[in-house]
Every structure is written in structure tokens, then in C-alpha cells.
Coordinates of C-alpha atoms in Angstrom, one line a residue:
M1 CA -12.6 -45.6 17.8
R2 CA -16.2 -44.4 17.3
W3 CA -17.5 -47.9 16.5
K4 CA -21.1 -47.1 17.6
R5 CA -21.6 -45.4 14.3
A6 CA -21.7 -48.8 12.6
R7 CA -24.8 -50.9 11.7
R8 CA -25.3 -54.0 13.9
S9 CA -25.2 -57.4 12.3
D10 CA -27.9 -59.9 12.9
N11 CA -25.4 -62.8 12.2
V12 CA -23.9 -63.0 15.7
V13 CA -24.8 -66.1 17.7
D14 CA -24.0 -66.1 21.4
A15 CA -23.4 -69.7 22.4
R16 CA -21.5 -68.8 25.6
G17 CA -24.4 -69.8 27.9
R18 CA -25.0 -73.1 26.1
G19 CA -21.8 -74.8 26.7
G20 CA -20.5 -75.6 23.3
I21 CA -18.1 -78.2 24.4
G22 CA -18.8 -81.3 22.5
G23 CA -17.7 -84.9 22.7
G24 CA -16.6 -87.1 19.9
K25 CA -13.4 -87.5 17.9
L26 CA -11.5 -84.6 16.4
S27 CA -11.7 -84.7 12.6
L28 CA -8.7 -84.4 10.4
A29 CA -9.8 -80.9 9.5
G30 CA -10.0 -80.1 13.1
V31 CA -6.5 -81.4 13.7
A32 CA -5.3 -79.2 10.8
I33 CA -6.9 -76.1 12.4
V34 CA -5.2 -76.8 15.7
V35 CA -1.8 -77.2 14.0
V36 CA -2.3 -74.1 11.8
I37 CA -3.8 -71.8 14.5
G38 CA -1.9 -73.2 17.4
L39 CA 1.0 -70.9 17.0
L40 CA -1.3 -67.9 17.3
S41 CA -1.7 -68.8 20.9
G42 CA 2.0 -69.5 21.4
Q43 CA 1.4 -73.1 22.4
D44 CA 2.6 -76.4 21.1
P45 CA -0.1 -77.8 18.9
L46 CA 0.5 -81.3 20.4
Q47 CA -0.2 -79.8 23.8
I48 CA -3.5 -78.4 22.6
L49 CA -4.4 -81.7 21.0
G50 CA -3.7 -83.4 24.3
Q51 CA -6.1 -81.0 26.1
L52 CA -8.8 -81.7 23.5
A53 CA -8.4 -85.4 24.0
S54 CA -8.8 -85.1 27.7
Q55 CA -12.2 -83.3 27.1
S56 CA -13.5 -85.8 24.5
S57 CA -15.9 -87.3 27.1
A58 CA -17.6 -84.0 27.8
P59 CA -21.3 -83.8 27.0
T60 CA -22.4 -82.3 23.7
T61 CA -24.4 -79.1 23.8
Q62 CA -26.3 -78.1 20.6
Q63 CA -25.9 -74.5 19.4
S64 CA -28.8 -72.4 18.4
D65 CA -28.7 -70.1 15.4
T66 CA -30.9 -67.5 17.1
P67 CA -29.2 -64.1 16.8
T68 CA -28.0 -62.7 20.1
R69 CA -29.7 -59.8 21.7
G70 CA -29.0 -57.8 24.9
D71 CA -27.0 -55.0 26.3
D72 CA -23.6 -56.7 26.6
P73 CA -21.2 -54.0 25.3
Q74 CA -18.7 -56.6 24.1
V75 CA -21.4 -58.3 22.0
D76 CA -22.6 -54.9 20.8
F77 CA -19.1 -54.2 19.6
V78 CA -18.8 -57.5 17.8
Q79 CA -22.1 -56.9 16.1
A80 CA -21.0 -53.5 15.0
I81 CA -17.7 -54.6 13.5
L82 CA -19.2 -57.6 11.8
G83 CA -22.1 -55.5 10.5
D84 CA -19.6 -53.1 9.0
T85 CA -17.6 -55.9 7.3
E86 CA -20.9 -57.0 5.8
D87 CA -21.6 -53.6 4.4
T88 CA -18.0 -53.2 3.0
W89 CA -17.8 -56.6 1.3
R90 CA -21.3 -56.5 -0.1
A91 CA -20.5 -53.3 -1.8
L92 CA -17.1 -54.5 -3.1
F93 CA -18.5 -57.8 -4.4
E94 CA -21.3 -55.9 -6.2
Q95 CA -18.7 -53.7 -7.8
G96 CA -17.1 -56.8 -9.2
G97 CA -20.3 -58.3 -10.4
G98 CA -20.6 -60.8 -7.6
R99 CA -22.7 -61.4 -4.5
Y100 CA -21.3 -61.5 -0.9
R101 CA -22.8 -64.1 1.5
D102 CA -22.6 -63.0 5.1
P103 CA -20.8 -65.3 7.5
T104 CA -22.1 -66.2 10.9
L105 CA -20.0 -65.3 13.9
V106 CA -20.3 -67.6 16.9
L107 CA -19.3 -66.4 20.4
F108 CA -18.3 -69.3 22.6
R109 CA -16.6 -69.9 25.9
G110 CA -14.1 -72.6 26.6
G111 CA -14.7 -74.8 23.6
V112 CA -16.9 -75.2 20.6
N113 CA -17.9 -77.7 17.9
S114 CA -17.6 -76.6 14.2
A115 CA -17.7 -78.3 10.9
C116 CA -13.9 -78.3 11.2
G117 CA -14.0 -80.3 14.4
F118 CA -13.8 -79.4 18.1
A119 CA -11.6 -76.5 19.2
N120 CA -11.0 -75.0 22.6
A121 CA -10.2 -71.4 23.3
A122 CA -6.5 -72.0 23.2
V123 CA -6.5 -72.0 19.4
G124 CA -7.7 -68.4 19.4
P125 CA -10.3 -67.0 17.0
F126 CA -10.7 -69.0 13.8
Y127 CA -12.7 -69.3 10.6
C128 CA -14.1 -72.7 9.4
P129 CA -14.6 -72.9 5.6
G130 CA -16.8 -76.0 6.1
D131 CA -19.7 -74.0 7.7
Q132 CA -18.5 -70.5 6.8
R133 CA -18.5 -69.4 10.4
V134 CA -16.1 -67.3 12.5
Y135 CA -15.6 -68.5 16.0
L136 CA -14.5 -66.2 18.8
D137 CA -14.0 -66.6 22.5
L138 CA -14.2 -63.0 23.8
Q139 CA -11.6 -63.8 26.5
F140 CA -9.0 -63.8 23.6
F141 CA -9.3 -60.0 23.7
D142 CA -8.2 -60.0 27.4
E143 CA -5.3 -62.2 26.4
M144 CA -4.3 -59.8 23.7
T145 CA -3.9 -57.1 26.4
A146 CA -2.3 -59.2 29.1
R147 CA 0.0 -61.4 27.0
F148 CA 0.6 -59.5 23.8
Q149 CA 0.2 -55.9 25.0
A150 CA -2.1 -55.4 22.0
S151 CA -5.0 -53.6 23.5
G152 CA -7.7 -51.3 22.0
D153 CA -10.9 -51.6 20.2
F154 CA -9.4 -51.2 16.7
A155 CA -6.9 -54.0 17.5
Q156 CA -9.9 -56.2 18.4
A157 CA -11.7 -55.0 15.2
Y158 CA -8.6 -56.1 13.2
V159 CA -8.9 -59.6 14.6
I160 CA -12.5 -59.9 13.6
A161 CA -11.8 -58.4 10.1
H162 CA -8.9 -60.9 9.6
E163 CA -11.2 -63.9 10.2
V164 CA -13.8 -62.3 7.9
G165 CA -10.9 -62.0 5.4
H166 CA -10.7 -65.8 5.4
H167 CA -14.4 -65.9 4.6
V168 CA -13.8 -63.6 1.6
Q169 CA -11.1 -66.0 0.5
T170 CA -13.6 -68.9 0.7
L171 CA -16.1 -67.0 -1.4
L172 CA -13.4 -66.2 -4.0
G173 CA -12.2 -69.9 -4.1
V174 CA -8.8 -69.3 -2.5
S175 CA -9.5 -71.6 0.4
Q176 CA -10.4 -74.4 -2.0
Q177 CA -7.2 -73.9 -4.0
I178 CA -5.2 -74.1 -0.8
Q179 CA -6.8 -77.4 0.1
A180 CA -6.2 -78.8 -3.4
A181 CA -2.6 -77.7 -3.1
R182 CA -2.3 -79.5 0.3
Q183 CA -3.6 -82.6 -1.3
R184 CA -1.0 -82.4 -4.1
G185 CA 1.7 -82.2 -1.5
E186 CA 2.7 -78.6 -2.1
Q187 CA 4.6 -76.6 0.6
M188 CA 2.2 -75.4 3.3
E189 CA 4.3 -74.3 6.2
G190 CA 7.5 -72.2 6.1
D191 CA 8.3 -68.6 5.5
N192 CA 7.4 -68.9 1.8
G193 CA 4.6 -71.5 2.2
L194 CA 1.0 -71.2 1.1
L195 CA -0.3 -70.9 4.6
V196 CA 1.7 -67.8 5.2
R197 CA 0.6 -66.3 1.9
Q198 CA -3.0 -67.1 2.8
E199 CA -2.8 -65.5 6.2
L200 CA -1.1 -62.4 4.9
Q201 CA -3.8 -62.0 2.3
A202 CA -6.4 -62.1 5.1
D203 CA -4.4 -59.4 6.9
C204 CA -4.5 -57.3 3.7
L205 CA -8.2 -57.9 3.2
A206 CA -8.7 -56.7 6.8
G207 CA -6.9 -53.5 5.9
V208 CA -9.2 -53.1 2.8
W209 CA -12.2 -53.3 5.1
A210 CA -10.6 -50.8 7.5
H211 CA -10.0 -48.4 4.6
H212 CA -13.6 -48.4 3.5
A213 CA -15.0 -48.3 7.0
Q214 CA -13.0 -45.2 7.8
Q215 CA -14.2 -43.5 4.6
R216 CA -17.8 -44.2 5.6
H217 CA -17.7 -43.4 9.3
D218 CA -14.6 -41.3 9.9
W219 CA -14.5 -43.3 13.1
L220 CA -10.8 -43.7 13.8
E221 CA -9.3 -41.6 16.6
E222 CA -5.7 -40.7 17.4
G223 CA -3.8 -43.9 18.1
D224 CA -6.4 -46.3 16.6
L225 CA -4.4 -47.3 13.5
E226 CA -1.4 -47.9 15.7
E227 CA -3.5 -50.3 17.8
A228 CA -4.2 -52.5 14.8
L229 CA -0.6 -52.3 13.6
N230 CA 0.6 -53.2 17.1
A231 CA -1.7 -56.2 17.2
A232 CA -0.5 -57.4 13.8
N233 CA 3.1 -57.0 15.0
A234 CA 2.4 -58.8 18.3
I235 CA 1.0 -62.0 16.7
G236 CA 3.7 -62.5 14.0
D237 CA 5.2 -66.0 13.9
D238 CA 8.7 -64.8 14.7
N239 CA 7.4 -62.9 17.8
L240 CA 5.3 -65.7 19.0
Q241 CA 8.1 -68.3 18.5
R242 CA 10.6 -66.1 20.3
Q243 CA 8.2 -65.8 23.3
S244 CA 7.2 -69.4 23.5
Q245 CA 10.5 -71.2 22.6
G246 CA 13.2 -68.6 22.7
R247 CA 14.1 -68.9 19.0
V248 CA 12.7 -68.3 15.6
V249 CA 12.1 -71.3 13.2
P250 CA 11.1 -69.9 9.8
D251 CA 10.4 -73.5 8.5
A252 CA 7.5 -73.6 11.0
F253 CA 5.9 -70.3 10.0
T254 CA 2.2 -70.4 9.3
H255 CA 1.1 -66.7 9.5
G256 CA 4.0 -64.6 8.6
T257 CA 6.5 -62.4 10.5
S258 CA 5.5 -59.4 12.5
A259 CA 6.9 -57.1 9.8
Q260 CA 5.0 -58.9 7.0
R261 CA 1.7 -58.8 8.9
V262 CA 2.0 -55.1 9.5
R263 CA 3.1 -54.4 5.9
W264 CA 0.2 -56.4 4.3
F265 CA -2.5 -54.9 6.6
R266 CA -1.1 -51.5 5.8
T267 CA -1.2 -52.3 2.1
G268 CA -4.9 -53.0 2.3
F269 CA -5.6 -50.0 4.5
D270 CA -3.7 -47.5 2.3
S271 CA -5.1 -48.7 -1.0
G272 CA -8.6 -50.0 -0.2
E273 CA -8.2 -52.3 -3.2
P274 CA -8.6 -56.1 -2.8
G275 CA -6.5 -56.5 -6.0
R276 CA -3.5 -55.2 -4.1
C277 CA -3.7 -58.2 -1.8
E278 CA -2.2 -60.7 -4.3
T279 CA 0.2 -62.3 -1.8
F280 CA 0.3 -65.5 -3.8
Q281 CA 1.9 -63.7 -6.7
A282 CA 4.2 -61.5 -4.6
S283 CA 7.9 -62.2 -5.0
R284 CA 8.5 -60.4 -1.7
L285 CA 6.3 -61.0 1.3

């Protein structure tokens, strides 16, 4: 992937050298994030919550919003991918008569405080609607290679673009609708639940970004698309459950099956049209 062709974002904050592990109680929203994202790491959410509780007495370190600088190639890569998502979504929002607000991406190590509560690296990358920030521990990319056999720069770009997809959902009001549905007691988990539909839409939106980025830069090399599809396949609920507990429990799905994640990313990539990402209306996921 010839990612160096992309513009670098000024909205990446490197909090890795500032701790980021904060004390205090985990909010209800934070608990929800652990439960929802926990399966991504293949761990029992209760186990993760126990780890967080054991860290609750750790000192709090404030994060700075100063954009990161330096010659770290991993940080440079994140800035390039985030910058290109900004360019893509600004243009698409303008075409629809709207205005795109850039998210901030926070790099952390070990643990981090967000408006959604405290989270450690075990939950994987996540987006918090409360502060409109993407949180990423770069060691997750190493885990993708070692644990999920999902290596490659375009696979990593897919992960970032998926979280940015959640930001797009927030700007479009989807995240608020999901929260309202939760409060009404509608079905969240399960193979036909709202969480799965929300995650598959974020996969599709990541594909939409990849489509337009390729049109601008012609930056994909042989095997790059397969890297992203392999990553989507590797982190499907059925695959993660099979690895962690030896069986598949559809009622506990939160992100969609491997086949669904691949299909919706491919839908966005092939079409480049956000309107094709209507997972909430789809009769077949």
C-alpha cells in the first residue's frame, strides 16, 4: 500500500508517553463499551472488567490535545490514514449538503480515560461518541498479526477506517438512535440485533472510504484488498467465539459474522456510495 501519498492529519494525539491510565469508577457507558467491544479481543467482558477494577487505584494522568509530531513510522501511518478519511468524508458530506467534523484519534498504551469511561488495551480500538474520539493502542496491530493472522498496512487502515465509520454514524445521528433504542429495551445483541447492524454499517462505511481513497491515490498494491478482507474475516463474532470458547453463540453476537463483515466492507468498497450501507433496513445481513 502506497500510503505515503496521503495528506497527514493534525488530529492525532500521542498520549503514550503520558500514562493515560486513570483512577476512578468505570461509568455505565464505559461498562457498555467493555461488553460491546470485549468480544473483539476474544476475552470474556467480565474478565476485562475485573482487570479494570484492579487498576482503579492507579494515578490519573491528564492527556494533552497537542498534535503529535516526530518521525515514528507507525504514527506517520496513522496520521496518513486519518488524514485521508478526513478528505473523503469532508467531500462526501459536502456533496450531501452537510459539514463533516473531524474526529481526534488518541494513541495510548495500556489504558486510557475517555468520555465513555476507562478502558485498557484489551478492549481493542474503540470510538467514543461522548467525546467524538477514536482510541487506539498501536500494539493491537501486533496482536492482529500474531493472534488473528491479519497482517498488512491495508488491514490496519481498515481498522482505523472502521472506527471513523462510527464517527460518521454519530454525525448522522445513528449512534443517538441506537442509544434511544437501547433505552426503549429493543434487541441489542444477537445475530439480528442493532449492535450487529451498527457494526456492519461501520464496516461498509470503511469500504466507502477505501473506494474513494483508491480513486484519489491509486495506492493499493497486489494483495492489499485481500489484507483488509482477511482482517474483516478474522474478527467476525463467529470466528472469535470459536477461538475463545470453542463454539458459536449467535445470541451473543455484537459485530457480525466473518462472512457478513467481509460482505459489507466489500459493498462499500465496490460502490463507494454511503447510501448502500443501509444495514438497518437490510432483510439479509
